[in-house]
PDB file of C-alpha atoms in Angstrom:
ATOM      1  CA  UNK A  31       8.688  16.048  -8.517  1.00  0.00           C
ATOM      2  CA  UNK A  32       7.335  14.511  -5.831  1.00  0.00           C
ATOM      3  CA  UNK A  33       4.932  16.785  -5.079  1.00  0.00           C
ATOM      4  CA  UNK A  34       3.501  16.579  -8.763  1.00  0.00           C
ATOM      5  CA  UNK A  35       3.503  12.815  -8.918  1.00  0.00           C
ATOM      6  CA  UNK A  36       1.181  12.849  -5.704  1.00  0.00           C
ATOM      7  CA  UNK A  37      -0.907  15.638  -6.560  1.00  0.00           C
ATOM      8  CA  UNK A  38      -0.998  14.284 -10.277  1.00  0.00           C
ATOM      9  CA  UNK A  39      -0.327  17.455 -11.269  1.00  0.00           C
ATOM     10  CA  UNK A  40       0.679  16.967 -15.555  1.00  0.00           C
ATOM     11  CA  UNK A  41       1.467  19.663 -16.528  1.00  0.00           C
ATOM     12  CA  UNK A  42       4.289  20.533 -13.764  1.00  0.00           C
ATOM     13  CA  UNK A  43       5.409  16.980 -14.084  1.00  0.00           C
ATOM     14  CA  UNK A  44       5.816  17.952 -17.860  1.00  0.00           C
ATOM     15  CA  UNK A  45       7.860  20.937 -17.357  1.00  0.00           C
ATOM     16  CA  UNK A  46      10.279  19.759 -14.751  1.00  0.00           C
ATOM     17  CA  UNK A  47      10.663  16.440 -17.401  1.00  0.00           C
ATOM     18  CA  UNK A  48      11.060  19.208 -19.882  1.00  0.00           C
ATOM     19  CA  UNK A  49      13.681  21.045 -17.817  1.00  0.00           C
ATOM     20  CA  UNK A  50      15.107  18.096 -17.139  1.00  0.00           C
ATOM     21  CA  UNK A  51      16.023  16.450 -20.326  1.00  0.00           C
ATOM     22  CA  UNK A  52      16.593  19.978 -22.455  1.00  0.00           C
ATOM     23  CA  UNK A  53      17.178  17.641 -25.822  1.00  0.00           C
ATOM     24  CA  UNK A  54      13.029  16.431 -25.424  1.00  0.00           C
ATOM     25  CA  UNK A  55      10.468  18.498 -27.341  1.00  0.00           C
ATOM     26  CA  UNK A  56       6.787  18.752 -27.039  1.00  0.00           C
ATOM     27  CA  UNK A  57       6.466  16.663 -29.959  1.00  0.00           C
ATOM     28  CA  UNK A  58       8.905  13.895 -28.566  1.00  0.00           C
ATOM     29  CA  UNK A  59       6.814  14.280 -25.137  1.00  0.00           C
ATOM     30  CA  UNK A  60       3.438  13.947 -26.946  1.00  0.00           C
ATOM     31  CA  UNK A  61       4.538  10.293 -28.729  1.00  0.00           C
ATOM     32  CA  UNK A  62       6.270   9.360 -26.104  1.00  0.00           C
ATOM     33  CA  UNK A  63       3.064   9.251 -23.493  1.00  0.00           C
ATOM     34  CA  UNK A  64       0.305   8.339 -26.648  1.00  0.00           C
ATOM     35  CA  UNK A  65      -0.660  12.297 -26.417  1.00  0.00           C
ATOM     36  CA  UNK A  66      -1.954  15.090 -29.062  1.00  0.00           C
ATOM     37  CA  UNK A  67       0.915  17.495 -28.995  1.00  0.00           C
ATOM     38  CA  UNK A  68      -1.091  20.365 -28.263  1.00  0.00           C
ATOM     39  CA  UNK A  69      -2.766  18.482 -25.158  1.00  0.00           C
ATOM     40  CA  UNK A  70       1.011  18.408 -24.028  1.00  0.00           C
ATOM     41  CA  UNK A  71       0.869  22.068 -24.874  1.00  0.00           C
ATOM     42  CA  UNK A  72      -1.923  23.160 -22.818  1.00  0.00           C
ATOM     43  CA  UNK A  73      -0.777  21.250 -19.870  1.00  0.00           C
ATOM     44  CA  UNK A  74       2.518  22.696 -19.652  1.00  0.00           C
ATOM     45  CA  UNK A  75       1.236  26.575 -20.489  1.00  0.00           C
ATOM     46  CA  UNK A  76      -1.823  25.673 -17.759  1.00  0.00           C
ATOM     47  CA  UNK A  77      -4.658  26.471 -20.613  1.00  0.00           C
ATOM     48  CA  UNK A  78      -5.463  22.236 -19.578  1.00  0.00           C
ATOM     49  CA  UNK A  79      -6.121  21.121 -15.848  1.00  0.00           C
ATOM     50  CA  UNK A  80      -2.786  20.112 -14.905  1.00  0.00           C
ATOM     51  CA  UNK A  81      -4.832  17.368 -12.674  1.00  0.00           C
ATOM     52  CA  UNK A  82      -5.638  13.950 -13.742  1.00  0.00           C
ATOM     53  CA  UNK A  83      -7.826  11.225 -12.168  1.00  0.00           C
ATOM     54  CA  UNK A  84      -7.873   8.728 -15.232  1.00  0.00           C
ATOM     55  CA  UNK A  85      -6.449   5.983 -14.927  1.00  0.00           C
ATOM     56  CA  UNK A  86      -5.674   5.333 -18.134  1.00  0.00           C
ATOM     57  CA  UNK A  87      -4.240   8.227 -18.828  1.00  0.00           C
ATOM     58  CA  UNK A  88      -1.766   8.317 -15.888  1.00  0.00           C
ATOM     59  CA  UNK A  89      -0.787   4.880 -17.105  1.00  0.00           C
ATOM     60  CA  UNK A  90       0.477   6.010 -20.920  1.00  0.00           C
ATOM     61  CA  UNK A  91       1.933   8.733 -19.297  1.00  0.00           C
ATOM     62  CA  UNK A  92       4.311   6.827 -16.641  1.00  0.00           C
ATOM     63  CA  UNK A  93       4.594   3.804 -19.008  1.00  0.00           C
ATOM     64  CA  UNK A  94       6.256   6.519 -21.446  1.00  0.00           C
ATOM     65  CA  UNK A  95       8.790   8.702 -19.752  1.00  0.00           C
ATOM     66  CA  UNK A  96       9.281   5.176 -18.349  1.00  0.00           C
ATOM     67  CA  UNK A  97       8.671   5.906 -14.314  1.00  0.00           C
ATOM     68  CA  UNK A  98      10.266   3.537 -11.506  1.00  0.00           C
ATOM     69  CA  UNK A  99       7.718   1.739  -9.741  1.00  0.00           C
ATOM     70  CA  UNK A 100       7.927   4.440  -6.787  1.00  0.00           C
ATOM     71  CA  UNK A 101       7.057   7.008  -8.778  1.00  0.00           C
ATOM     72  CA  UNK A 102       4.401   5.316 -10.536  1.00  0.00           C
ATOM     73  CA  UNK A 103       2.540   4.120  -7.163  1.00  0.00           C
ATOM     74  CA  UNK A 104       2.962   7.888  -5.673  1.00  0.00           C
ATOM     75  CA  UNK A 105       1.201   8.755  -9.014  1.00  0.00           C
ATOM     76  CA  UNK A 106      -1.538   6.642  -7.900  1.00  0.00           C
ATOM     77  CA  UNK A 107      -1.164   3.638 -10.376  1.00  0.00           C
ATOM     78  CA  UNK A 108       0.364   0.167  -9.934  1.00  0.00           C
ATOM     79  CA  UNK A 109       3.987  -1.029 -10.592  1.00  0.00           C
ATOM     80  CA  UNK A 110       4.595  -2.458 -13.299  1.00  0.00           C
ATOM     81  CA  UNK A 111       5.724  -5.504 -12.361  1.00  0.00           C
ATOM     82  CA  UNK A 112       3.564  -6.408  -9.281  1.00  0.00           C
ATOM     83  CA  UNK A 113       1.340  -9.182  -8.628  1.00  0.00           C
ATOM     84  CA  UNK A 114      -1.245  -8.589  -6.143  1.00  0.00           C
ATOM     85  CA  UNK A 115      -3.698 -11.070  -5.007  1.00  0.00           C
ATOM     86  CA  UNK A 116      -5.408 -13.307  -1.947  1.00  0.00           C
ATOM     87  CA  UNK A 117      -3.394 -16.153  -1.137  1.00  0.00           C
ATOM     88  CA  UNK A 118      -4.325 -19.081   0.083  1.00  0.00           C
ATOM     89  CA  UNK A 119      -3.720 -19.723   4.353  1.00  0.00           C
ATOM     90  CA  UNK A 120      -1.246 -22.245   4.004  1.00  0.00           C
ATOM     91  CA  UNK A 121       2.252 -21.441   3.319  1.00  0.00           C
ATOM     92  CA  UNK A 122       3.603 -22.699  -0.243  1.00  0.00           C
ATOM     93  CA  UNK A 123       5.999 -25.729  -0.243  1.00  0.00           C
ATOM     94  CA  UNK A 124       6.833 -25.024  -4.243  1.00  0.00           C
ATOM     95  CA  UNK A 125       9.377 -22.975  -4.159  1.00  0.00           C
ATOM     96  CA  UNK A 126      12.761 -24.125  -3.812  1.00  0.00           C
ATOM     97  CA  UNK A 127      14.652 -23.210  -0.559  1.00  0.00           C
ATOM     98  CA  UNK A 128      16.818 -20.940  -2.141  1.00  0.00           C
ATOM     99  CA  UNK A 129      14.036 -18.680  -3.275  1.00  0.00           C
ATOM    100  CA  UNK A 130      12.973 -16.052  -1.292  1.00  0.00           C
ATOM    101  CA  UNK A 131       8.836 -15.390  -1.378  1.00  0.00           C
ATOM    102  CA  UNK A 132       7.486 -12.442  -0.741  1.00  0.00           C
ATOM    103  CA  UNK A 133       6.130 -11.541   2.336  1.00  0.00           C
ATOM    104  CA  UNK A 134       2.974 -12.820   3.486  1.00  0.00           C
ATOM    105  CA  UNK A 135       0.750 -10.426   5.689  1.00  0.00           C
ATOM    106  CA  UNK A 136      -2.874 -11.005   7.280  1.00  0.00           C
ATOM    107  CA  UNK A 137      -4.882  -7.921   7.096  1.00  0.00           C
ATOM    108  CA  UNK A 138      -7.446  -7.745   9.883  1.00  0.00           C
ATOM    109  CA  UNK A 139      -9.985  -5.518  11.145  1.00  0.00           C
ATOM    110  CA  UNK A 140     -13.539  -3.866  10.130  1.00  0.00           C
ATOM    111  CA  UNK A 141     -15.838  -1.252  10.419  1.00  0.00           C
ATOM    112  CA  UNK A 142     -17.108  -2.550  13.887  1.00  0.00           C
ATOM    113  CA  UNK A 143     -18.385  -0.158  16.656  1.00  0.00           C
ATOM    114  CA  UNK A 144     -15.611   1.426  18.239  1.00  0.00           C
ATOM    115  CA  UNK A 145     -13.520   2.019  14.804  1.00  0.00           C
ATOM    116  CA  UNK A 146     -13.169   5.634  13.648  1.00  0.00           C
ATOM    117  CA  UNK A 147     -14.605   5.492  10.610  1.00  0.00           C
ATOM    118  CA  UNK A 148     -13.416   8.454   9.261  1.00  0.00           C
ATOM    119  CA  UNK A 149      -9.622   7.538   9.883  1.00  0.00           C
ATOM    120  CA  UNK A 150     -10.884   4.281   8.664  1.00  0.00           C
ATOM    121  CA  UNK A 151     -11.020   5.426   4.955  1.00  0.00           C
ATOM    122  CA  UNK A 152      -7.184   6.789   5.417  1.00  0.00           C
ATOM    123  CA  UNK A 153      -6.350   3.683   6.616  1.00  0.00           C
ATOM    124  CA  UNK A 154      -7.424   1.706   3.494  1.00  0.00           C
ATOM    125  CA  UNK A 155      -6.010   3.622   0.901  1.00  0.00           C
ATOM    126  CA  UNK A 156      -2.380   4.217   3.401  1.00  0.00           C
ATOM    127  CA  UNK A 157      -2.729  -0.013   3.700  1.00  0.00           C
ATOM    128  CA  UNK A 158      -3.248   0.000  -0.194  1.00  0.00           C
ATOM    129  CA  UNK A 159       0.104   1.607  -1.081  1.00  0.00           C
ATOM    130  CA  UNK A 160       2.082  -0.656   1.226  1.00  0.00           C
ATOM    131  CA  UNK A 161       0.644  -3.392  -0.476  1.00  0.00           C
ATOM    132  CA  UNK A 162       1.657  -2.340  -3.701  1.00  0.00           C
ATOM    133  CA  UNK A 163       4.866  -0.884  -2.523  1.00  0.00           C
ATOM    134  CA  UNK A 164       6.133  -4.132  -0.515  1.00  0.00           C
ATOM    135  CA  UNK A 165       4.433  -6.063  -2.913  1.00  0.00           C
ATOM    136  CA  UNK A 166       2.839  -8.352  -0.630  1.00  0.00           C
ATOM    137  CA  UNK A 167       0.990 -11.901  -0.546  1.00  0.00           C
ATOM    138  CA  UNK A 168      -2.115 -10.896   1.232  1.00  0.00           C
ATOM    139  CA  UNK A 169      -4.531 -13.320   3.240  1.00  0.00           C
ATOM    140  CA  UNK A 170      -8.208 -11.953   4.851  1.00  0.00           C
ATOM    141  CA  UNK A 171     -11.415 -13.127   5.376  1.00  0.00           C
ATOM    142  CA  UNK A 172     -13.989 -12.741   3.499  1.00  0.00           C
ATOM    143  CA  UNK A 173     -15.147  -9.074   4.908  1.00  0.00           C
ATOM    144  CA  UNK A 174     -13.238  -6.212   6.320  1.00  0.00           C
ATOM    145  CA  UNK A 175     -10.578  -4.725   6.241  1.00  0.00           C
ATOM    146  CA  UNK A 176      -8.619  -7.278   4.138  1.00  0.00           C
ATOM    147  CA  UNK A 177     -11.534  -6.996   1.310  1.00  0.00           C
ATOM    148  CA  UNK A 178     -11.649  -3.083   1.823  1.00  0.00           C
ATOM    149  CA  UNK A 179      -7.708  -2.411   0.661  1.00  0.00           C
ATOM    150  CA  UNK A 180      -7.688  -4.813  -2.475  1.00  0.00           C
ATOM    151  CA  UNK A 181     -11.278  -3.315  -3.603  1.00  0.00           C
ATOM    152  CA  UNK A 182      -9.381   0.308  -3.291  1.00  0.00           C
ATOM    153  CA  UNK A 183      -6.255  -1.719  -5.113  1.00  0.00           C
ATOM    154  CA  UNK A 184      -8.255  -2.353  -8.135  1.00  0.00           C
ATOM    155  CA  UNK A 185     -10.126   0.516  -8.495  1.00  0.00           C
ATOM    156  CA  UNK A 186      -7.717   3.001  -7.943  1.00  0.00           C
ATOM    157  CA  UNK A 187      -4.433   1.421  -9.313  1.00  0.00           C
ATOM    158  CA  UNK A 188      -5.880  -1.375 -11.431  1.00  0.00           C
ATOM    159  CA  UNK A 189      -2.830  -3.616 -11.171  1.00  0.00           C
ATOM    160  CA  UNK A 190      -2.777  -6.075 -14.598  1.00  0.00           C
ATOM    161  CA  UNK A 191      -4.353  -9.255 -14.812  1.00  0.00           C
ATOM    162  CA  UNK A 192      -5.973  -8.409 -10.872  1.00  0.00           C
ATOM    163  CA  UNK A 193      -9.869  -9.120 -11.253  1.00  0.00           C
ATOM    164  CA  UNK A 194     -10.491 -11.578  -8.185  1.00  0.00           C
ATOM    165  CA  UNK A 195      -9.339 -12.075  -5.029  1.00  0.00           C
ATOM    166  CA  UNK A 196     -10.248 -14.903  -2.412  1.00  0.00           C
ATOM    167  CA  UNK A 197     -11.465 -14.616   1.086  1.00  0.00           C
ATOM    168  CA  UNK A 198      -9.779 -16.967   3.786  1.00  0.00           C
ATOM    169  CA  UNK A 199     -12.842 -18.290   5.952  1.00  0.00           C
ATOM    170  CA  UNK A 200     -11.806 -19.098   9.749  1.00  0.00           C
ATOM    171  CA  UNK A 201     -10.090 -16.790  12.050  1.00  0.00           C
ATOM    172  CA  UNK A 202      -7.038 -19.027  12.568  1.00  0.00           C
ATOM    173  CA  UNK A 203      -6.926 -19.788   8.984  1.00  0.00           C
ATOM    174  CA  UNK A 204      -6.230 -15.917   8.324  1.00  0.00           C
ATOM    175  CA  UNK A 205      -3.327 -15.547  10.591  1.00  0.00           C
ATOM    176  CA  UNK A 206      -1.873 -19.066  10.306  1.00  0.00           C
ATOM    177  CA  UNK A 207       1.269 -19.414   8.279  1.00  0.00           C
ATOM    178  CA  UNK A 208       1.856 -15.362   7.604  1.00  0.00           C
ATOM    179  CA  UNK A 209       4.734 -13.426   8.919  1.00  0.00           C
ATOM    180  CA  UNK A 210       2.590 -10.528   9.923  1.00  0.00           C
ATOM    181  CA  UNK A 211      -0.501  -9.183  11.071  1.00  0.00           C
ATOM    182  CA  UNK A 212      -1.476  -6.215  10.897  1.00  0.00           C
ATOM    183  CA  UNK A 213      -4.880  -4.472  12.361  1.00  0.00           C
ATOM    184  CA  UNK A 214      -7.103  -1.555  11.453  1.00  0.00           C
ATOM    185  CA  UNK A 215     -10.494  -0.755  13.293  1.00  0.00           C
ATOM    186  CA  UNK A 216     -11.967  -4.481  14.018  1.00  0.00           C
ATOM    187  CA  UNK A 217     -14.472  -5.652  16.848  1.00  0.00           C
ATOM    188  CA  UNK A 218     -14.704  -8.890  19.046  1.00  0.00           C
ATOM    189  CA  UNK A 219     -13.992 -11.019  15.656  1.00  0.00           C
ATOM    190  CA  UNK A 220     -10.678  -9.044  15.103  1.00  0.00           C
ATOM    191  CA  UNK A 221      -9.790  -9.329  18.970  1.00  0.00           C
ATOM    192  CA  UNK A 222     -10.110 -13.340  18.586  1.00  0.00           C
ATOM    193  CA  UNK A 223      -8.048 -12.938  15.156  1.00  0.00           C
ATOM    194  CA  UNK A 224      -5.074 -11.130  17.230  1.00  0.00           C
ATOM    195  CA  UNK A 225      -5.472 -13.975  20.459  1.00  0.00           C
ATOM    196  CA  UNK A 226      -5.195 -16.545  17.649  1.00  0.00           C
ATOM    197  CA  UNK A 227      -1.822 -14.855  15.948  1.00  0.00           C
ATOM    198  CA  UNK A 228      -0.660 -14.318  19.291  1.00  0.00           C
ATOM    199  CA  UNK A 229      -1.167 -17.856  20.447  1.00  0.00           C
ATOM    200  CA  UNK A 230       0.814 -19.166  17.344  1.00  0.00           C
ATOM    201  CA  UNK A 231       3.774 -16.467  17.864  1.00  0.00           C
ATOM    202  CA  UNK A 232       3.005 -14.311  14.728  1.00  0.00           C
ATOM    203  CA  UNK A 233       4.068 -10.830  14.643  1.00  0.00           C
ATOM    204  CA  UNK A 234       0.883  -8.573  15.241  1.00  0.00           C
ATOM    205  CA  UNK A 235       1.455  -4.787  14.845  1.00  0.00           C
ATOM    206  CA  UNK A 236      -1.861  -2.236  15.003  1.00  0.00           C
ATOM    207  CA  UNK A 237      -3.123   0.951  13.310  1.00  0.00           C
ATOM    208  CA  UNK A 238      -4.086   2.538  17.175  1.00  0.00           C
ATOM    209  CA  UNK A 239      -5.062   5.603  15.408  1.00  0.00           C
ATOM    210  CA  UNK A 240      -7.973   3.204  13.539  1.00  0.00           C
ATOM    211  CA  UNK A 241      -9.815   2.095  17.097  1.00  0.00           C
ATOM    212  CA  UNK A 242     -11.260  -0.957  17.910  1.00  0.00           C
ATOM    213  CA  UNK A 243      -9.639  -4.147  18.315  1.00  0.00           C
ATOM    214  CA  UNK A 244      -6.361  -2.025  17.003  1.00  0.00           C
ATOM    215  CA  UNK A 245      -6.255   0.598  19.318  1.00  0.00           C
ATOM    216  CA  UNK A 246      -7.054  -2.198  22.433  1.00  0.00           C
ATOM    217  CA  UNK A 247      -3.857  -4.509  20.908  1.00  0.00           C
ATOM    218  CA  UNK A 248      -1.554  -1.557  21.140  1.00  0.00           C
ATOM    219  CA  UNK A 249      -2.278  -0.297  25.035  1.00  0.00           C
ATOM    220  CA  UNK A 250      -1.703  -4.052  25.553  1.00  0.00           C
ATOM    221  CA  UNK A 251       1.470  -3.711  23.449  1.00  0.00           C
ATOM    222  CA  UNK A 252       2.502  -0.967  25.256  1.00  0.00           C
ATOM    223  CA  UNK A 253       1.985  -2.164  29.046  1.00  0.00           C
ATOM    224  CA  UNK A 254       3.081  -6.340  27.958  1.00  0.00           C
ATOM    225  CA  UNK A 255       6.206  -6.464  25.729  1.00  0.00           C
ATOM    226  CA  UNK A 256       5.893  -9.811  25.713  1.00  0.00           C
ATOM    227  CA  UNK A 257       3.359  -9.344  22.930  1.00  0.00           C
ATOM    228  CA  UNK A 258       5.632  -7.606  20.823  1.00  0.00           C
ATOM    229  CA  UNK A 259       9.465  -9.322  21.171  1.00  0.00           C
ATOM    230  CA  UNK A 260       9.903  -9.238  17.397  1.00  0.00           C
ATOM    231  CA  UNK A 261      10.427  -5.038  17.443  1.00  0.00           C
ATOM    232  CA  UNK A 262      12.926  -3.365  19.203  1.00  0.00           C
ATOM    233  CA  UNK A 263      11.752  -1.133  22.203  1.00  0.00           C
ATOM    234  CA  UNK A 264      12.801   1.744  19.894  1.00  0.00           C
ATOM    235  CA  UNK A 265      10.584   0.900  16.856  1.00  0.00           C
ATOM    236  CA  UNK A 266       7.437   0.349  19.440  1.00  0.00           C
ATOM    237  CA  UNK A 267       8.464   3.843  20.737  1.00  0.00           C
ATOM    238  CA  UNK A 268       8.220   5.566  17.332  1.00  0.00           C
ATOM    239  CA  UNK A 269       4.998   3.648  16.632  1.00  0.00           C
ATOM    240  CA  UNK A 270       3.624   4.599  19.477  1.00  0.00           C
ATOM    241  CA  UNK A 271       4.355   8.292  18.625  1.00  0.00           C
ATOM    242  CA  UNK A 272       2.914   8.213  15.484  1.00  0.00           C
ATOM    243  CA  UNK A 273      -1.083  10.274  16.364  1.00  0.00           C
ATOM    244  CA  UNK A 274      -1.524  10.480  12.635  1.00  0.00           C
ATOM    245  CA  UNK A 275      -2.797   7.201  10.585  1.00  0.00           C
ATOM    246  CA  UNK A 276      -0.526   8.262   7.541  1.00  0.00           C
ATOM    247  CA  UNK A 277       2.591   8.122  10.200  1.00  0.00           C
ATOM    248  CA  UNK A 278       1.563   5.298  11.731  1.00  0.00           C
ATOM    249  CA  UNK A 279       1.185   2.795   8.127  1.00  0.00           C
ATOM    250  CA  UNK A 280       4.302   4.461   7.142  1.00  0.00           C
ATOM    251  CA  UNK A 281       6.294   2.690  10.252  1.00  0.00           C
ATOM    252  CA  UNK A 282       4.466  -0.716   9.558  1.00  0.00           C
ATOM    253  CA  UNK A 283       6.040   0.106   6.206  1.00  0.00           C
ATOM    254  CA  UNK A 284       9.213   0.717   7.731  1.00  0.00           C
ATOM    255  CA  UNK A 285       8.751  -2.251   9.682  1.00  0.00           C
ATOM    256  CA  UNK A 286       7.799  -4.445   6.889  1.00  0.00           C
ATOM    257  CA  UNK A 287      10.896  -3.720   5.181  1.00  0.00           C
ATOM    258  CA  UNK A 288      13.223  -5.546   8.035  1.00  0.00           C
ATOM    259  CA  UNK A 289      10.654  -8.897   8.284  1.00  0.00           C
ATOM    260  CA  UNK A 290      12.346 -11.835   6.311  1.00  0.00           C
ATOM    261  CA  UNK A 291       9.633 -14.701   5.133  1.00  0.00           C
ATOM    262  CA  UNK A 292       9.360 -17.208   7.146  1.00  0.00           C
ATOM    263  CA  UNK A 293      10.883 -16.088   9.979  1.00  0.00           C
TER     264      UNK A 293
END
């Protein structure tokens, strides 16, 4: 299943939903997901592409046989429920103590000499399901990396009611009041973005495998654990094993997932 939801392969997803639920017919699977019956047809007999890059599409189809929001960002689309956007630097005082926010993450970095570009690209759209998948409050400036992801985030995934987003101008601005940092590619702007966040105790983890201002924060990570007291020695150890950019967002995932706000 997996496999078909990333590939976006239709017509196996439609034969192991098939399999799986014996009592669902074609017909049933055609109005369920807003389809002809015989496209249904064709897709599961292979006449039709079992691939499919519309968005649209992929959307009537999940919001039918009713997918989990893990399954529907593997597919490639957003959750249903998420709301993505820019927030503002400053960290809100309307919520009531006993509500937990979500988690509020700087995203730093660019294209600069010294990135790999290439790894660059799989960095964006690796950054782009985390934020989706964590659901984070995102804050960046008003180029790079930051702008990069939620660009790929609306094009790709079109999350509801996401049309704008809002650059944070000022290095300190973008790393004050957020409970992480976290860098991909980035020149001498990006290294005075990671002093800053350093010199105001945020949490700063790096894509190394991205270059740049990342891959110079984590050799200083790794010879000065003083930069990095909020991970155990363990967790820098399997980050710093990680030589593939896919490995390496999936342990800032990973990461993410044990950060409380505001801590």
């Amino acid at each position: 299943m997996h496999t078909c939801l990333a590939g976006r392969d239709i017509g196996g997803l439609f034969k192991l939903y098939l399999f799986s639920h014996p009592t669902c017919t074609q017909t049933r699977l055609a109005q369920l997901t807003l389809h002809d019956r015989s496209d249904v047809s064709n897709w599961v007999r292979g006449v039709r592409s079992g691939t499919v890059s519309d968005i649209d599409v992929l959307t009537r189809i999940a919001d039918g046989l009713q997918m989990p929001d893990h399954a529907r960002v593997l597919l490639g689309i957003a959750p249903q429920d998420v709301v993505i956007g820019a927030v503002n630097a400053a960290p809100s005082t309307t919520l009531p103590a006993a509500v937990e926010r979500p988690l509020r993450v700087a995203l730093c970095g660019s294209r600069a000499a010294g990135s790999e570009h290439g790894v660059m690209d799989r960095a964006i759209r690796a950054l782009s399901r985390v934020v989706l998948r964590c659901e984070l409050d995102v804050v960046h400036g008003p180029v790079g990396v930051g702008i990069e992801v939620m660009t790929y985030i609306a094009d790709h995934y079109r999350p509801a009611a996401f049309d704008r987003v809002v650059g944070v101008f000022g290095r300190s601005n973008v790393v004050r009041g957020v409970d992480m940092v976290i860098v991909a590619g980035g020149g001498p702007g990006t290294q005075t973005e990671v002093e800053l966040a350093l010199a105001v105790q945020r949490r700063v983890v790096a894509v190394p495998a991205s270059g740049g201002a990342a891959r110079a924060f984590h050799e200083l990570a790794r010879q000065n654990p003083s930069v990095r007291t909020w991970m155990t020695e363990d967790q820098f150890t399997a980050l710093d094993a990680c030589r593939d950019v896919e490995d390496g967002v999936r342990h800032i995932e990973h990461l993410l997932n044990i950060v409380s706000p505001g801590v």
